[in-house]
Coordinates of C-alpha atoms in Angstrom, one line a residue:
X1 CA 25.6 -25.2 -24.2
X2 CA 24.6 -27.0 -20.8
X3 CA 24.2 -24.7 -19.0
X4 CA 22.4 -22.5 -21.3
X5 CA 19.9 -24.8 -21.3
X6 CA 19.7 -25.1 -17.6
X7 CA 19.0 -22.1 -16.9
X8 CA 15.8 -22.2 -20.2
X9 CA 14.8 -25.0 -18.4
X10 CA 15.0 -23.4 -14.5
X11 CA 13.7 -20.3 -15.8
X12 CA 10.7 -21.2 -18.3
X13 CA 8.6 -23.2 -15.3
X14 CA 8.9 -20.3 -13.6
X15 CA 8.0 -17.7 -16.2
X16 CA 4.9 -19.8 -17.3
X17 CA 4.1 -19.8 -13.6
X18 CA 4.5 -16.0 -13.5
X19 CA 2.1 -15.6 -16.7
X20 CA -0.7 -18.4 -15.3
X21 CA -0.2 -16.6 -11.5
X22 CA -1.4 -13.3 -13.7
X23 CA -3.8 -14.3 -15.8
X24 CA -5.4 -16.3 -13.1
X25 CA -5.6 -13.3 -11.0
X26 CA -6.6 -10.9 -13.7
X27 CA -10.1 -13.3 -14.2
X28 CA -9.8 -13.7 -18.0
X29 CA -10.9 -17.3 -17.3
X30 CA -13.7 -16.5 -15.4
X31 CA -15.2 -13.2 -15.8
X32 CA -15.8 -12.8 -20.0
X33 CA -17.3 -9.2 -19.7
X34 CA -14.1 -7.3 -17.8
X35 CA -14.0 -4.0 -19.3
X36 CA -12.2 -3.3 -22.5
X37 CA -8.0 -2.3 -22.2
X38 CA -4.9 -4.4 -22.4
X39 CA -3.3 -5.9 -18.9
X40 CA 0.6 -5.2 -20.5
X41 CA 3.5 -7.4 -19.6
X42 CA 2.6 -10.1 -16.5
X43 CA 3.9 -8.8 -13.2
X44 CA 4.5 -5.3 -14.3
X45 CA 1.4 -4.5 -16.5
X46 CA 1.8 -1.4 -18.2
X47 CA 3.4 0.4 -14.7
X48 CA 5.9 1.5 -16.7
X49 CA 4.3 3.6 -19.5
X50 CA 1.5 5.0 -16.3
X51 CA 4.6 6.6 -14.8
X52 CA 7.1 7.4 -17.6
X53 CA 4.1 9.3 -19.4
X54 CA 4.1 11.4 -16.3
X55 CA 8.0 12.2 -16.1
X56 CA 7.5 12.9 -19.6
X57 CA 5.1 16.0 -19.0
X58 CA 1.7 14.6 -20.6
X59 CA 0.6 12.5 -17.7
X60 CA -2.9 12.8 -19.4
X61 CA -1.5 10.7 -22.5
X62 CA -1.9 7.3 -20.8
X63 CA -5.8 7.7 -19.8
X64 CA -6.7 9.7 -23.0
X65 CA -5.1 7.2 -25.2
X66 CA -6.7 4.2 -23.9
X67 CA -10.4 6.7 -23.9
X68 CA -10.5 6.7 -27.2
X69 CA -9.4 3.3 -27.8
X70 CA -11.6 1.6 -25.5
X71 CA -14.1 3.5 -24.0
X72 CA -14.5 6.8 -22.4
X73 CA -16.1 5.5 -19.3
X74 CA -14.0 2.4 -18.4
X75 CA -10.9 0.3 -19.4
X76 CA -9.0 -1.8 -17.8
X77 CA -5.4 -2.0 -17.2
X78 CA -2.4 -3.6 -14.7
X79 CA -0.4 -1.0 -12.5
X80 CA 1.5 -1.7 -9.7
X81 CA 1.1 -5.0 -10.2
X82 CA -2.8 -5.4 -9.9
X83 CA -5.7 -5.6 -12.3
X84 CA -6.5 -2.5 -12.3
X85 CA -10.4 -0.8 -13.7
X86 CA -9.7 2.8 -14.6
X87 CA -13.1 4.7 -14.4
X88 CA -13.2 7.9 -16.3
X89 CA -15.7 11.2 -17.1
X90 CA -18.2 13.1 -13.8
X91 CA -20.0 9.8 -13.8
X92 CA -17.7 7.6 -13.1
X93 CA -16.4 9.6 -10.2
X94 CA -20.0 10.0 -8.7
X95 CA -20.0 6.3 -9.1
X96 CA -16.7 5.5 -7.2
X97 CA -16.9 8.6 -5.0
X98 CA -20.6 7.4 -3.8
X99 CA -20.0 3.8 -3.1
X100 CA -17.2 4.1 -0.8
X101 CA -17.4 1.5 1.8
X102 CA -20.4 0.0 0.1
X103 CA -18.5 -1.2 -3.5
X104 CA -15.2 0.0 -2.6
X105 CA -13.0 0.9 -0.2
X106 CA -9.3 3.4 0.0
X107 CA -6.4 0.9 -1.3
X108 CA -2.1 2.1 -1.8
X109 CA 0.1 0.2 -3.7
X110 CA 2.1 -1.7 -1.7
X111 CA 5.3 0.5 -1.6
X112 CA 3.1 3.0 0.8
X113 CA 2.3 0.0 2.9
X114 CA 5.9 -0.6 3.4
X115 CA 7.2 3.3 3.5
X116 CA 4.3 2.7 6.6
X117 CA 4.6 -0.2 8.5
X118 CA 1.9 0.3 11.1
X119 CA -0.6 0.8 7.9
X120 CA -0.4 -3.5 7.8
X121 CA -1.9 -3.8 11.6
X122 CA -5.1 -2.7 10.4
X123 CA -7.1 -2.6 7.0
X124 CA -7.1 0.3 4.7
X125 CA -10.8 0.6 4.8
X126 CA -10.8 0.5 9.4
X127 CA -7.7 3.1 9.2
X128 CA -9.5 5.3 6.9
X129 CA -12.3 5.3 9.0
X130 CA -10.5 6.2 12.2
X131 CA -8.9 8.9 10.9
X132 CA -11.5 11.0 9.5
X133 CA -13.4 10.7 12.8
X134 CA -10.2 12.3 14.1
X135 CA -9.4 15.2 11.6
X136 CA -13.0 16.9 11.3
X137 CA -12.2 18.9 14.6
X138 CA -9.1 20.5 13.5
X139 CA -9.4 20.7 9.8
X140 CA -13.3 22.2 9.7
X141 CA -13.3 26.3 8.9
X142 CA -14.6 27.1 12.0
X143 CA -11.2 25.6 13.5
X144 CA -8.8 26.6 10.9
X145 CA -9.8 30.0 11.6
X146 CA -6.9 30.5 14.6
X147 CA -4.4 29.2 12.4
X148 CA -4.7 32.1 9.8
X149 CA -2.8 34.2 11.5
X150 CA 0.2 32.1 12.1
X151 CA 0.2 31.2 8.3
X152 CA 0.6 35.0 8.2
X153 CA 3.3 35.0 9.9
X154 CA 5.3 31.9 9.0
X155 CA 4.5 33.6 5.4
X156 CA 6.5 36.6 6.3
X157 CA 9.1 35.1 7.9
X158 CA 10.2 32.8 4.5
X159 CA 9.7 35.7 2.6
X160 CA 12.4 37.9 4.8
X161 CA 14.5 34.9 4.8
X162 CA 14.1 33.2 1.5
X163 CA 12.8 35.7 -1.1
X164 CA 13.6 39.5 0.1
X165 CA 17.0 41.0 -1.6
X166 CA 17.3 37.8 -3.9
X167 CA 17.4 38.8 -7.7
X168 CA 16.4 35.2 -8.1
X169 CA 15.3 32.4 -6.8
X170 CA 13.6 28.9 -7.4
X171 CA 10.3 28.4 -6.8
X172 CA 9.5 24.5 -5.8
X173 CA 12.4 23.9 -3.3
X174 CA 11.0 27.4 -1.5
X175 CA 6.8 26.5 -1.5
X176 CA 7.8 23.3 0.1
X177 CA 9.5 24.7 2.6
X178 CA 7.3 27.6 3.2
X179 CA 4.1 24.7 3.6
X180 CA 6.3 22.6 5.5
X181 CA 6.8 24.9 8.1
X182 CA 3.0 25.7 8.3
X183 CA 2.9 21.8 8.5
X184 CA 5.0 21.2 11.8
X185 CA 3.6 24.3 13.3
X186 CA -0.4 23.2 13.0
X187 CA 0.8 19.2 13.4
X188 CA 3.3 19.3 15.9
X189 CA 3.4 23.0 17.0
X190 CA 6.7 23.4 15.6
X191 CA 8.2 26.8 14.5
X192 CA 11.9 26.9 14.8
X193 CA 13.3 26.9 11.4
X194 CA 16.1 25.0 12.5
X195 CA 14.2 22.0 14.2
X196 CA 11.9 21.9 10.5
X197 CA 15.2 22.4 8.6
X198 CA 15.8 19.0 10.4
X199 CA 13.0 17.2 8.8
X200 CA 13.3 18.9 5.4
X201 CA 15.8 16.7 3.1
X202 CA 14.4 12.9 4.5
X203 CA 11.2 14.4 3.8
X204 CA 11.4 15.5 0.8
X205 CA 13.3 12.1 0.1
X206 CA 10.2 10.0 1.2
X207 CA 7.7 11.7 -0.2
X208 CA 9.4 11.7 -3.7
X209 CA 9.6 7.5 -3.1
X210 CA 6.1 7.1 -1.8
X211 CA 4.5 5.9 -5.3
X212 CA 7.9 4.2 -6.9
X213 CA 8.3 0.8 -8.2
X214 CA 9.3 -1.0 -4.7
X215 CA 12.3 -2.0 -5.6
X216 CA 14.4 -2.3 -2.4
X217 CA 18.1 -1.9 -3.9
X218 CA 20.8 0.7 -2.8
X219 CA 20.2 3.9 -4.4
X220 CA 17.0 3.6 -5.4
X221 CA 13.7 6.2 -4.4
X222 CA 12.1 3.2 -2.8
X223 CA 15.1 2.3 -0.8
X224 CA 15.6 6.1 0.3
X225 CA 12.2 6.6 1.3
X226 CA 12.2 3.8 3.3
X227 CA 15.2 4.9 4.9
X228 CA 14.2 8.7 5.2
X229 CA 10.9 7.6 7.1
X230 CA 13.1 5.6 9.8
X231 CA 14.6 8.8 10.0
X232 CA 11.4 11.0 10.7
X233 CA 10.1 8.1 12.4
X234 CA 12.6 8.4 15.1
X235 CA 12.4 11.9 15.5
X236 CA 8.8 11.9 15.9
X237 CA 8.7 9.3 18.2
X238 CA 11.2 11.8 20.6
X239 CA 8.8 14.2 20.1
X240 CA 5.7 12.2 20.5
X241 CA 7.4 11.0 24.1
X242 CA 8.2 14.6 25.3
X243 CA 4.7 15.7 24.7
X244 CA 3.1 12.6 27.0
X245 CA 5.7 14.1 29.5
X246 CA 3.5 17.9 28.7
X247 CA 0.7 16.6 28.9
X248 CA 0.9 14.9 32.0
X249 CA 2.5 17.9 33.8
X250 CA 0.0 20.6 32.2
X251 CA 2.5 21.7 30.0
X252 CA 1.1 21.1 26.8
X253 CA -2.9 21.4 26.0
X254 CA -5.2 18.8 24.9
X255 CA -6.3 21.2 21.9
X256 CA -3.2 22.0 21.1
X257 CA -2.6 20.4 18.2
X258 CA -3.1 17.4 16.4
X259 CA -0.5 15.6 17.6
X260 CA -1.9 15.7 21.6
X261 CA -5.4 15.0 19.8
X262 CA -4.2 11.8 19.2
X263 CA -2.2 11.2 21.9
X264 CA -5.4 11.3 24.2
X265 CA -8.2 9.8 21.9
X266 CA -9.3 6.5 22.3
X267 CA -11.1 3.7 20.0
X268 CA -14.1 1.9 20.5
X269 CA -12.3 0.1 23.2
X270 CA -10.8 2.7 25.3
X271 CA -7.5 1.7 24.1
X272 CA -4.9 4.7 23.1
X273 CA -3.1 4.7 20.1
X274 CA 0.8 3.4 20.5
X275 CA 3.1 5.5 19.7
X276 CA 3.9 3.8 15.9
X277 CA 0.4 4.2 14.9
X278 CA 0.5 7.9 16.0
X279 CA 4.2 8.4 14.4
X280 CA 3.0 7.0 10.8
X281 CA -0.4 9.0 11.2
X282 CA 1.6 12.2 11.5
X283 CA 3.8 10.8 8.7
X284 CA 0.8 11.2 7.1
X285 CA -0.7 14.1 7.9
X286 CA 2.5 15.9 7.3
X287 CA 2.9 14.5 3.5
X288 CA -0.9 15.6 3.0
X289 CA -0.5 18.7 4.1
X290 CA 2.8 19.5 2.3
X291 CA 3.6 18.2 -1.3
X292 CA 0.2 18.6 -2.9
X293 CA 0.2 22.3 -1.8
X294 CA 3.8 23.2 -2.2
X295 CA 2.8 21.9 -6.0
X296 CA -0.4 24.2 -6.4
X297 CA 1.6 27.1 -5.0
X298 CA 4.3 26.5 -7.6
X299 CA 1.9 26.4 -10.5
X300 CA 0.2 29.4 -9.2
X301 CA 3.4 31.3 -9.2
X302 CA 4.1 29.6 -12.8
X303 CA 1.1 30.9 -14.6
X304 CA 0.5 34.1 -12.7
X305 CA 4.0 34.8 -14.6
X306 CA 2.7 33.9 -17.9
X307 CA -0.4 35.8 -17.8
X308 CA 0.1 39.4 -16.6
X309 CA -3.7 40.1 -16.6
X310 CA -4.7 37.8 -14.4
X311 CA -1.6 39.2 -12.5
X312 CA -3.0 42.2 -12.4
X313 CA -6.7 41.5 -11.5
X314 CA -4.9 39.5 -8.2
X315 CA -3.1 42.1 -7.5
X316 CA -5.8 44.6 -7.4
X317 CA -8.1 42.4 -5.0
X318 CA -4.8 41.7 -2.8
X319 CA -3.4 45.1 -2.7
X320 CA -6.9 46.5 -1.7
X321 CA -7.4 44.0 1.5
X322 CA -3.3 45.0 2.3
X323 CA -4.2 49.3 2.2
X324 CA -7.5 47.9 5.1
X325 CA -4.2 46.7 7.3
X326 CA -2.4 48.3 10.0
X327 CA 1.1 48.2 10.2
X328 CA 1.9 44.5 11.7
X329 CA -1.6 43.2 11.4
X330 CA -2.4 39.8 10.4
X331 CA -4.4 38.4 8.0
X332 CA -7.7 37.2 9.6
X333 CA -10.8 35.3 8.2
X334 CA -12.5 38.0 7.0
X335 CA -9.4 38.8 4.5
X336 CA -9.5 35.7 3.4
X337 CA -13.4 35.7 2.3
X338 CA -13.0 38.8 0.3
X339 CA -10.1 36.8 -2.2
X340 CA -12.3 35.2 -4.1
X341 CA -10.8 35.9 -8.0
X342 CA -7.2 35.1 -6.0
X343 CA -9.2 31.4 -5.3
X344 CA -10.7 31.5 -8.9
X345 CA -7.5 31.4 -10.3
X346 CA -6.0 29.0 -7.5
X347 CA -8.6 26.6 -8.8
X348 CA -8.2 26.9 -12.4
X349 CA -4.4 26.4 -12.0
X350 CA -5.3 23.3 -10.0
X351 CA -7.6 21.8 -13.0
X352 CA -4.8 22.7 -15.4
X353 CA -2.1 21.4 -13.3
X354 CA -4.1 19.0 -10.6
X355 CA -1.5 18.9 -7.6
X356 CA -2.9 15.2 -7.3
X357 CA -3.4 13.0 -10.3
X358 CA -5.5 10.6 -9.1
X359 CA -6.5 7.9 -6.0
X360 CA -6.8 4.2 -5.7
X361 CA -9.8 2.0 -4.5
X362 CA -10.4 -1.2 -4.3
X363 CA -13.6 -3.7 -5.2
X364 CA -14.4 -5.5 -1.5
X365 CA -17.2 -7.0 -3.3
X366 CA -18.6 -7.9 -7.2
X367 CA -20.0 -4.8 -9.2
X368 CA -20.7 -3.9 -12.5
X369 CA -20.5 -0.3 -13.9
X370 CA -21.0 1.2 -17.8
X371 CA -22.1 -2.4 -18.2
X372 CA -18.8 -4.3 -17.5
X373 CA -18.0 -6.1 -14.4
X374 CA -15.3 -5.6 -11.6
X375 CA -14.3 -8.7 -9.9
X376 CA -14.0 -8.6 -5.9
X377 CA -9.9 -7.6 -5.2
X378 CA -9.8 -5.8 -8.3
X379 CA -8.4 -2.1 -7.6
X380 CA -10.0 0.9 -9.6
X381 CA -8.0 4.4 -9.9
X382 CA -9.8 7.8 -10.9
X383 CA -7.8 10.4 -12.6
X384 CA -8.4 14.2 -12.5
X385 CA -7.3 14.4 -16.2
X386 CA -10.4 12.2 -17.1
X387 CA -12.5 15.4 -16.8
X388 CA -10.0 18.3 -15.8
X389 CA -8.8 18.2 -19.6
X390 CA -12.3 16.8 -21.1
X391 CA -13.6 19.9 -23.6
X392 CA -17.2 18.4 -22.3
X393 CA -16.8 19.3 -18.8
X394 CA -14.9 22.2 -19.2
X395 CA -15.3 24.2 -23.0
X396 CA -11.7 25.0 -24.6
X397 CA -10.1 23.0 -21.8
X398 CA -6.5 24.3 -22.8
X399 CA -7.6 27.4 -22.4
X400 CA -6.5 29.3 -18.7
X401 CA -10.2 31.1 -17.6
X402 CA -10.9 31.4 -14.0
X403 CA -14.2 32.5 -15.2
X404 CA -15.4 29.0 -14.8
X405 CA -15.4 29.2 -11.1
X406 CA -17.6 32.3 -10.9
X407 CA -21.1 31.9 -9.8
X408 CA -22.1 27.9 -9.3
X409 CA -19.1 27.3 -10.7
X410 CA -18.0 23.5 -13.1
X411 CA -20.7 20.5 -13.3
X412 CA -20.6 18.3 -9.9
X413 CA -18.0 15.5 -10.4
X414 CA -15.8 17.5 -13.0
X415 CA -13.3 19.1 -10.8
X416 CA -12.1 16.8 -8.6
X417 CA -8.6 18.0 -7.2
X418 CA -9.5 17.0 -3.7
X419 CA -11.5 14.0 -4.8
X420 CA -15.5 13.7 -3.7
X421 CA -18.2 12.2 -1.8
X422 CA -17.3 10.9 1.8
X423 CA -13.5 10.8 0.5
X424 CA -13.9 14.3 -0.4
X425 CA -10.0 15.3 1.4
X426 CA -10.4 16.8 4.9
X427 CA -7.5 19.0 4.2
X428 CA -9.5 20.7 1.1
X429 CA -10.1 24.7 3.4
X430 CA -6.5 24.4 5.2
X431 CA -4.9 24.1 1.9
X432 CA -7.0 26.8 0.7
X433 CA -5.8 29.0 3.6
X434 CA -2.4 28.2 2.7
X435 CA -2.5 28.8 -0.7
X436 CA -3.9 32.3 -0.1
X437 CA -1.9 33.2 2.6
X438 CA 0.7 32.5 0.2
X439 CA -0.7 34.2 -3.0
X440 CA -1.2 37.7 -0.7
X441 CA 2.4 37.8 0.4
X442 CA 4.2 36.8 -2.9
X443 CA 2.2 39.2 -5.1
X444 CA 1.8 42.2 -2.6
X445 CA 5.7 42.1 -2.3
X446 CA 6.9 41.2 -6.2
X447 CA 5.8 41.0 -9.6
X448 CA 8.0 38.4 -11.6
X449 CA 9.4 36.5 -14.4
X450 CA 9.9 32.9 -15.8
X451 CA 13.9 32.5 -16.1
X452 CA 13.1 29.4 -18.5
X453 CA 9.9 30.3 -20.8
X454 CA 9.7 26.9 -22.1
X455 CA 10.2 24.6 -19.1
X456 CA 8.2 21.9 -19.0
X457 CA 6.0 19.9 -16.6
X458 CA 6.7 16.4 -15.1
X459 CA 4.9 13.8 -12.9
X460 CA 7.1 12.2 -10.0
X461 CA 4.8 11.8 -8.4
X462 CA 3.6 15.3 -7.9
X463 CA 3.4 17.5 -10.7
X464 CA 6.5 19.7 -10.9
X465 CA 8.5 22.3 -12.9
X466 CA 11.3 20.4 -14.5
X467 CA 13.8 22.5 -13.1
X468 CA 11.5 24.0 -10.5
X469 CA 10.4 26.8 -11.8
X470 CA 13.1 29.5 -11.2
X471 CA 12.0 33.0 -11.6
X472 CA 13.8 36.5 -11.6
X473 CA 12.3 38.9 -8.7
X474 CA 11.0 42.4 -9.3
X475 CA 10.2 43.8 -6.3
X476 CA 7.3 46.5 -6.0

């Protein structure tokens, strides 16, 4: 019996410590007119339910339910451990989308801080900043341009290697290679399969721990992303030191790449990056340009095989730009303007199945929108789903219609899968390239089936085929 109630009276301090630590921080004392919503347990708010909705296959059910509970323009909520202000509908992300850096600024939970330790030297807002003064060079059309044709042929290379002769084969594991590859290449100038075979499996084991409850125990995603990014970090530090080596001896070009982009820019100062900052950044760049596009390419695949006439209509635009080819020709810009149904349907795929469900922000000063207020330190998170699945933005949202992208296309602010405003993502045209690259090769060589009609869609964190998506190969 004693020590029973030793540990009640150890453990109920604390606990009412916790709860006044929570409340205190969510502002209920101070600040009456928060926006409707519940803040869930304290510490862990309702993180749980956000994520387990997703693994479930409806990650749409936790924003919808609390819509039409509360309000369709604002609730708020605790995820990640933060009072969190979830803004909903085309006006809320105009709102959040054009105050950035005045109202709010880019904010990660903290496991991405830790998965990236060079991410705590500076502020989110100052390393956002410096990065998209960096990318604009490389990631503009006019500049994407020379990498078309190597996307060509990375393309045919995985399908000889990884599709051709195969009866069957699974879909996911295969589109993050294939965008992987195209990854190192553009990054890091990278193009032996075996060296990017070396960076596959931690990879794929950080980027599936990136947004996981950080807890750092043996065996959990946390704990192996943390571990898989030591991993890459070290290699890319090897790599990052052989290239100054290049550089210096002419070897290498300053235009390159990205990689010697960064090695040779400077800040404000005229101080060069360290090697850290440069390793995370590609960590970065790598993760960008990889998962959320290996996931549009699967779902792509996914309902291309569900709907034979929308097969067929990408089959006729691709096969007609294929008969303009020589033998051995490559795909150049001009191909790719001319695929505009292909991009249709690449873009109602993504507002069915949003490769990206959402971003984070947070309040660096007090605002109020939709007539509540959002305390200074509070974060906000926009969800695609908010208008991607709204039957106001888009009419008969369940229904598949690439239709809606003809002419001026959806509303402004309603189909957001690369977000908007000055955080519009600067990867938005090289993913396009890749995704069409893709969609010309897989369709020009095979027409195909689902091998499970009724598999089912999770969240973790990227959207993904339960089983990923294997599908039987019927070659043209």
């Amino acid at each position: 019996m004693v020590p029973i109630l030793l540990i009640i009276s150890i453990c109920l301090p604390v606990l009412s410590l916790a709860v006044f630590v929570y409340y205190k921080k969510s502002d209920y004392a101070s600040n009456p007119n928060l926006p409707p919503g519940k803040m869930g347990l304290p510490l862990i708010g309702e993180s749980i339910e956000y994520l387990l909705t997703g693994r479930r296959g409806h990650p749409e059910k936790f924003l919808n339910d609390r819509m039409a509970k509360y309000s369709s323009q604002l609730f708020k909520t605790s995820i990640f451990g933060e009072p969190m202000a979830v803004v909903c509908g085309a006006a809320g992300n105009k709102f959040l989308f054009s105050n950035e850096n005045k109202l709010v600024q880019s904010w990660w939970p903290d496991s991405v801080n830790k998965i990236f330790p060079s991410s705590t030297q500076t502020s989110s807002k100052e390393e956002s900043i410096k990065m998209r003064k960096m990318l604009p060079n490389f990631l503009k059309p006019d500049a994407l341009q020379r990498y078309i044709g190597m996307m060509d042929m990375i393309a045919q290379r995985h399908f000889e290697s990884s599709w051709d002769g195969k009866r069957e084969i699974t879909v996911f594991p295969l589109a993050k290679r294939f965008t992987f590859w195209v990854a190192c290449k553009v990054f890091l100038s990278i193009e032996d399969p075996d060296h990017v075979a070396k960076f596959a499996d931690p990879f794929n084991a950080m980027a599936a721990g990136i947004i996981s409850v950080p807890i750092n125990l043996p065996g959990t995603p946390f704990r192996r992303a943390i571990n898989a990014a030591e991993t890459i970090r070290k290699e890319l530090m090897a790599i990052i030191k052989e290239r100054k080596i290049d550089l210096a001896d002419k070897k290498a070009t300053p235009n390159q790449d990205i990689l010697s982009h960064m090695l040779l820019a400077t800040d404000e100062n005229g101080q060069y990056l360290n090697e850290l900052n440069i390793a995370d950044r590609i960590l970065g760049l790598l993760i960008g340009g990889h998962d959320t596009a290996s996931a549009a390419i699967t779902f792509v695949v996914k309902y291309l095989a569900e709907l034979p006439n929308i097969y067929n209509e990408v089959y006729k635009e691709q096969i007609e730009i294929a008969r303009t080819k020589k033998e051995g020709e490559l795909l150049n810009w001009e191909d790719l303007q001319k695929m505009k149904y292909s991009w249709n349907v690449a873009c109602e795929v993504m507002r069915v199945a949003p490769p990206l469900q959402g971003a984070f922000r947070e309040a660096i000063t007090d605002f109020t929108f939709a007539g509540f207020s959002i305390p200074k330190g509070w974060k906000l998170h926009w969800n695609v789903n908010s208008t991607h699945t709204n039957p106001e933005c888009f009419p008969e949202p369940e229904k598949f219609d690439p239709g809606r992208f003809e002419d001026k296309g959806p509303a402004p602010y309603t189909f957001v899968p690369f977000g908007g405003g000055p955080r519009m993502c600067p990867g938005k045209e090289y993913a396009r390239l890749e995704i069409l690259v893709f969609m010309h090769n897989v369709i020009k060589r095979f027409k195909w089936e689902k091998v499970i009609s009724n598999e089912k869609m999770i969240v973790d964190p990227l959207p993904m085929p339960a089983k990923g998506l294997p599908i039987r190969l019927l070659p043209h």
